Short mmCIF file of C-alpha atoms and ligand atoms in Angstrom, two decimals:
data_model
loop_
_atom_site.label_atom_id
_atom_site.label_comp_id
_atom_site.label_asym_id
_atom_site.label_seq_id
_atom_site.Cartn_x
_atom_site.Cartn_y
_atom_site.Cartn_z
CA UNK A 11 133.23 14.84 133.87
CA UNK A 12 133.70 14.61 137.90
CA UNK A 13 137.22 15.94 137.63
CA UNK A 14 138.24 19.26 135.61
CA UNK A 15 141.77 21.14 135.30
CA UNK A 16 140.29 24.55 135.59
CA UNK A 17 143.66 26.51 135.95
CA UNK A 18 147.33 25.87 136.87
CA UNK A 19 147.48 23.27 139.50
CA UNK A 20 143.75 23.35 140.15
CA UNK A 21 141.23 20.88 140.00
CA UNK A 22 137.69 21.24 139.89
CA UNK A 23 135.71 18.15 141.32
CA UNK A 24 132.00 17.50 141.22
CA UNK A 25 129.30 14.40 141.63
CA UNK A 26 126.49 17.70 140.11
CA UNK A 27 125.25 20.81 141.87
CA UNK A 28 128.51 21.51 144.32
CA UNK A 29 132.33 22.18 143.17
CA UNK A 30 134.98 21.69 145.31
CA UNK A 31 138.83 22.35 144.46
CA UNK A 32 141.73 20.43 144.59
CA UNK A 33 144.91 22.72 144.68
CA UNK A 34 148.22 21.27 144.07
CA UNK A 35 151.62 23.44 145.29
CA UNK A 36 154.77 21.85 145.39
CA UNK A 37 153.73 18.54 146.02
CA UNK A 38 151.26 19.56 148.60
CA UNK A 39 147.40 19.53 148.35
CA UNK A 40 144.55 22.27 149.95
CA UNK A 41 140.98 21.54 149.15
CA UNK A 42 138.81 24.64 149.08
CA UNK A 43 135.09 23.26 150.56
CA UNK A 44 134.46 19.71 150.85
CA UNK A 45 131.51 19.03 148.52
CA UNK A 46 128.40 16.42 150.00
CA UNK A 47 129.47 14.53 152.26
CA UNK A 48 129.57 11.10 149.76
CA UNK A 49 131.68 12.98 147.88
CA UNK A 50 134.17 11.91 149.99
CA UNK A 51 134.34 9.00 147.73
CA UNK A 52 135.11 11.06 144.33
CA UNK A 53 138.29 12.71 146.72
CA UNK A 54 139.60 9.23 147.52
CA UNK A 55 139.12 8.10 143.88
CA UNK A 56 140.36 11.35 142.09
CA UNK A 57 143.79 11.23 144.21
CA UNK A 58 145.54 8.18 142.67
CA UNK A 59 144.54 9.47 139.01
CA UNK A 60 146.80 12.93 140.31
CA UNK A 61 149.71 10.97 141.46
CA UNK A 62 148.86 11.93 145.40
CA UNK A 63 147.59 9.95 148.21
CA UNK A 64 145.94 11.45 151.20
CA UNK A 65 148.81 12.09 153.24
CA UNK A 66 149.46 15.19 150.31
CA UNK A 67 146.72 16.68 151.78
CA UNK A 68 147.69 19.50 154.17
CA UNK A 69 144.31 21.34 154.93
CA UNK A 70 140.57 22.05 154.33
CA UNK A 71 139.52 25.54 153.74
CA UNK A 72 135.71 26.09 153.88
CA UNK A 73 133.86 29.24 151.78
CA UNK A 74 130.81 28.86 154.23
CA UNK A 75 128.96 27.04 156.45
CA UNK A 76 126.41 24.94 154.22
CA UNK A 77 126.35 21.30 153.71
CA UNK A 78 127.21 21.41 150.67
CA UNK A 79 130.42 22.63 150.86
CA UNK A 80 131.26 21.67 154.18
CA UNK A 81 129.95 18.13 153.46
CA UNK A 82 133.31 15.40 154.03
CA UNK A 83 135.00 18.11 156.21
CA UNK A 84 134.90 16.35 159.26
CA UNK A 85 135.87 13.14 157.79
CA UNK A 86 138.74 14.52 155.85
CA UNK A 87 139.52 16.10 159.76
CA UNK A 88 139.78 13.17 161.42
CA UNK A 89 141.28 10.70 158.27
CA UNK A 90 143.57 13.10 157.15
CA UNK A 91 144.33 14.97 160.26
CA UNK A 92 144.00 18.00 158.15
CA UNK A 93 142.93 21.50 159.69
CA UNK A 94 139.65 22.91 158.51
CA UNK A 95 139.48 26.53 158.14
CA UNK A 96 136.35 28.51 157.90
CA UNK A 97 135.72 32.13 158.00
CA UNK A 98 135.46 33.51 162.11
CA UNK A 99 132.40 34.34 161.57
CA UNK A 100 130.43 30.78 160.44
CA UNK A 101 132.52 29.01 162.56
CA UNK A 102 130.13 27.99 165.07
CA UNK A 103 127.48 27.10 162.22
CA UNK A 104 130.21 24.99 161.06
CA UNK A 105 130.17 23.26 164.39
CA UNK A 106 126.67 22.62 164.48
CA UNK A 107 125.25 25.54 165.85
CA UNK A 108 121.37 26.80 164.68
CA UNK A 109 122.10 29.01 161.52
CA UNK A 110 120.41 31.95 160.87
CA UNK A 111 117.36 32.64 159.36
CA UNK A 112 117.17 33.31 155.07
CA UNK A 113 115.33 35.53 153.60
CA UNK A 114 113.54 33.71 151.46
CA UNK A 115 111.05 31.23 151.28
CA UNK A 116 112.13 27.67 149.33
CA UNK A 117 108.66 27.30 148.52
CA UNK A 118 108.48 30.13 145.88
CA UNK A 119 110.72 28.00 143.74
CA UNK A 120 108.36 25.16 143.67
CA UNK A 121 107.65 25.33 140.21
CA UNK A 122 111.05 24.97 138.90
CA UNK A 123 112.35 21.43 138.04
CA UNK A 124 115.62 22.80 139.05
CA UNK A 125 114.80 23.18 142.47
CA UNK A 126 113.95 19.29 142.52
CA UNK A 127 116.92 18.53 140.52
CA UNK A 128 119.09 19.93 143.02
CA UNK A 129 117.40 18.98 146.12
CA UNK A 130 117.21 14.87 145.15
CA UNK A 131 121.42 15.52 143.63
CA UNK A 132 122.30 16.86 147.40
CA UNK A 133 119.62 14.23 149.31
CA UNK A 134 121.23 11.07 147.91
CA UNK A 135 124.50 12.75 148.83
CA UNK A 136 123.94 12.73 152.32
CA UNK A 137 123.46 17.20 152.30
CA UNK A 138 120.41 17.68 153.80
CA UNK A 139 121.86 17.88 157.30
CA UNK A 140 125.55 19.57 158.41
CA UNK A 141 127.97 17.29 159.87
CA UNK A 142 129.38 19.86 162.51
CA UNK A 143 133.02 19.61 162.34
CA UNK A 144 134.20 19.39 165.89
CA UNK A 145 137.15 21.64 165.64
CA UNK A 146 137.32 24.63 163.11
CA UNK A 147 140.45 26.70 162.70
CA UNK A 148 139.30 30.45 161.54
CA UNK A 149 140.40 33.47 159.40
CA UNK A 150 139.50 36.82 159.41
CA UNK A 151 138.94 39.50 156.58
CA UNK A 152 141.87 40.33 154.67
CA UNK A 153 144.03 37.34 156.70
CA UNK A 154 146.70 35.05 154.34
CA UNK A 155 146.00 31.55 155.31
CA UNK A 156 149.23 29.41 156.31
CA UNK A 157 148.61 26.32 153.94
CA UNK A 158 150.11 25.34 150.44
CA UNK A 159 149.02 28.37 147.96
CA UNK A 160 148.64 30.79 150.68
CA UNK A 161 145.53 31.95 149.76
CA UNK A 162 144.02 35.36 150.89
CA UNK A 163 140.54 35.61 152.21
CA UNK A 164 137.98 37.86 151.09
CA UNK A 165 134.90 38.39 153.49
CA UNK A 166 131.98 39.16 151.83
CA UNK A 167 129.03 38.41 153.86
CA UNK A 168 125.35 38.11 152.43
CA UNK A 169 124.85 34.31 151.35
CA UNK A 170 126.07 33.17 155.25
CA UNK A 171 127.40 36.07 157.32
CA UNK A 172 130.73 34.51 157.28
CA UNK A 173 130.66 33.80 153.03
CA UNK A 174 134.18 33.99 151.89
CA UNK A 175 136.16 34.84 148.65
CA UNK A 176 139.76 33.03 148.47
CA UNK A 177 142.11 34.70 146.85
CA UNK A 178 145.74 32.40 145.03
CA UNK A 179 146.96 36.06 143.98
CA UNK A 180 149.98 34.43 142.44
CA UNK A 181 147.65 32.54 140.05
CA UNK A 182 145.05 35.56 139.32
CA UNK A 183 142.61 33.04 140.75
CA UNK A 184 139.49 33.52 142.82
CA UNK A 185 137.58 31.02 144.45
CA UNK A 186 134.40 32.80 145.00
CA UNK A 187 132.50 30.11 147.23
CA UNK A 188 128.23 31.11 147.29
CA UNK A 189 129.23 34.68 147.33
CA UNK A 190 129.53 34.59 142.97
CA UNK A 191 127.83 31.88 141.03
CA UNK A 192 127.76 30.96 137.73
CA UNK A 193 124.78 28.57 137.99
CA UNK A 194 121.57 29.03 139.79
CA UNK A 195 120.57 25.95 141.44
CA UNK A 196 117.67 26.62 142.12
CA UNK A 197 116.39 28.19 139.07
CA UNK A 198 118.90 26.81 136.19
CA UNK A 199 120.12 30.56 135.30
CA UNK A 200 123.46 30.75 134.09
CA UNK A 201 126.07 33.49 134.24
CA UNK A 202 127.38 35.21 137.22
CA UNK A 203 125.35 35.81 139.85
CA UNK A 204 124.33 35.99 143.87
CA UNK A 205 122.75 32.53 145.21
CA UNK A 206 119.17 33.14 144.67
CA UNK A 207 117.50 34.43 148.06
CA UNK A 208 115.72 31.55 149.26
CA UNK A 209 119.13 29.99 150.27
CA UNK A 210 120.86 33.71 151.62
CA UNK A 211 120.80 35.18 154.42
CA UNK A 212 120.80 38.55 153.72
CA UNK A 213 120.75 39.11 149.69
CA UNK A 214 120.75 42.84 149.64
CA UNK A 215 124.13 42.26 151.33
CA UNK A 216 125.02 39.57 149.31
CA UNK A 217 124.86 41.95 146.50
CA UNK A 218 126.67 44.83 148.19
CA UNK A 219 129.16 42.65 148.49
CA UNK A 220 129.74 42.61 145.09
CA UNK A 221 131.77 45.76 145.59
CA UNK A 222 133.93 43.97 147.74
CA UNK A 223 135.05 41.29 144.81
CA UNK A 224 135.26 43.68 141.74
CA UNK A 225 138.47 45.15 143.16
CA UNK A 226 140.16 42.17 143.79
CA UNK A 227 142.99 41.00 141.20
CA UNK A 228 141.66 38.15 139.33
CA UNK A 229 141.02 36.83 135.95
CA UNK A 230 139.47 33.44 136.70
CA UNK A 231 136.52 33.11 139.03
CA UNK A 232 136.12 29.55 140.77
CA UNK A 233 132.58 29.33 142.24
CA UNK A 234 130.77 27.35 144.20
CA UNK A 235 128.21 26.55 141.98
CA UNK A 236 128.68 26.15 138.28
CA UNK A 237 131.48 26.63 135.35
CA UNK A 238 134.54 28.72 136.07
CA UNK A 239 134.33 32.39 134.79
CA UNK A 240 137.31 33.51 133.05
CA UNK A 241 136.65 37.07 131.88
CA UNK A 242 137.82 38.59 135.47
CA UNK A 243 135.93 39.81 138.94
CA UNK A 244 135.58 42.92 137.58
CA UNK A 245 133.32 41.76 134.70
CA UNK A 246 131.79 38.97 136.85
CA UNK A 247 130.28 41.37 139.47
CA UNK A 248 129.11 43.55 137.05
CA UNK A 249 127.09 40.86 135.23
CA UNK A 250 125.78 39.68 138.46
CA UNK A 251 124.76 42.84 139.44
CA UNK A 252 122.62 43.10 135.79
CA UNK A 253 121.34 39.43 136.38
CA UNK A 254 119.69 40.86 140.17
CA UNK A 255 118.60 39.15 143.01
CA UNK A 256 116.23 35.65 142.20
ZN1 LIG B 321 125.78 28.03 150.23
#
């Protein structure tokens, strides 16, 4: 199933390995990340099936600055003539500067078929490279976006400096990006969880930064990788926390 209800007004769309979100308010649409970039092609197919064309769509908002969520983000840019939002602080990743280092090495996950799984799923997708997205618009911590849903962003750096929680506090949703997963992809661990640490940036962060999402008021958890979570962040950041770093 490439196309999921996952709570009121929200779609959850996926070709394997990435989500992105589809988010319907009156009429209008956001997408939260933009997938591979052939994934394009599951947007432009999923829209007729929801009774909305791409005019609907009003903006892009992106959770961080990996190709796999900010994969179609240009093209839905210039198609659409959408804004893309990204946290301030991944912006210029997002627009094709060098990003910074992780701190760990792919090469200790070798050994898990996972790790191949995921890496041929994003190749034939076109993710292996970012398409910089010539011109980013950017939030800050705490800031309500101005698009459909108004959702509220949560910084909570670790995966990418600039990692991002969105909050639709109306709807009790969170749509937790790389900073909470519910699916390793590199390993095949379910449950909540921090991206393993071959793919962060800073993972001791990225689990301090747990703190950060506990406290904020939501019962279903959207992330970036895997099935929703709908038992609340409070619960979610305390099972990542027991899963650990990976
Ligand atoms: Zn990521």
């Amino acid at each position: 199933m490439q196309v999921v209800p996952v709570a009121d007004g929200i779609h959850k769309l996926s070709q394997g390995v990435c989500n992105f979100y589809l988010i319907e308010e009156g009429g209008k649409l956001v997408l939260v990340d933009a997938g591979a970039p052939a994934d394009w092609n599951l947007l432009v197919r999923t829209l007729p099936t929801l009774g909305r064309a791409l005019d609907d769509l009003e903006a892009v908002l992106i959770t961080h600055a990996h190709s796999d969520h900010t994969g179609f983000a240009e093209r839905a840019r210039t198609t659409a003539h959408v804004p893309v939002w990204i946290h301030e602080t991944d912006a210029a990743v997002a627009k094709g500067a060098r990003p910074p280092k992780n701190d760990g090495k792919a090469r200790s996950y070798l050994l898990r078929a996972e790790f191949y799984r995921t890496f041929l799923s994003l190749a034939r997708r076109g993710a292996t490279r970012m398409i910089p997205i010539q011109e980013v618009s950017t939030f800050a911590d705490g800031e309500t976006v101005d698009v459909p849903g108004r959702p509220r962003a949560v910084h909570a750096p670790g995966h990418t400096p600039g990692s991002a929680a969105l909050l639709l506090e109306s709807r009790r949703v969170l749509l937790t990006g790389d900073c909470l997963v519910t699916w390793n992809p590199l390993t095949g661990r379910l449950g909540p969880q921090i991206m393993p640490s071959g793919l962060n940036h800073d993972t001791p962060q990225a689990l301090r930064s747990l703190t950060l999402l506990e406290g904020v008021p939501a019962d279903v958890l959207l992330p970036g990788h895997g099935e929703p979570f709908t038992e609340g962040t409070a619960e979610a950041a305390r099972r990542a926390r027991a899963a650990g770093p990976s």
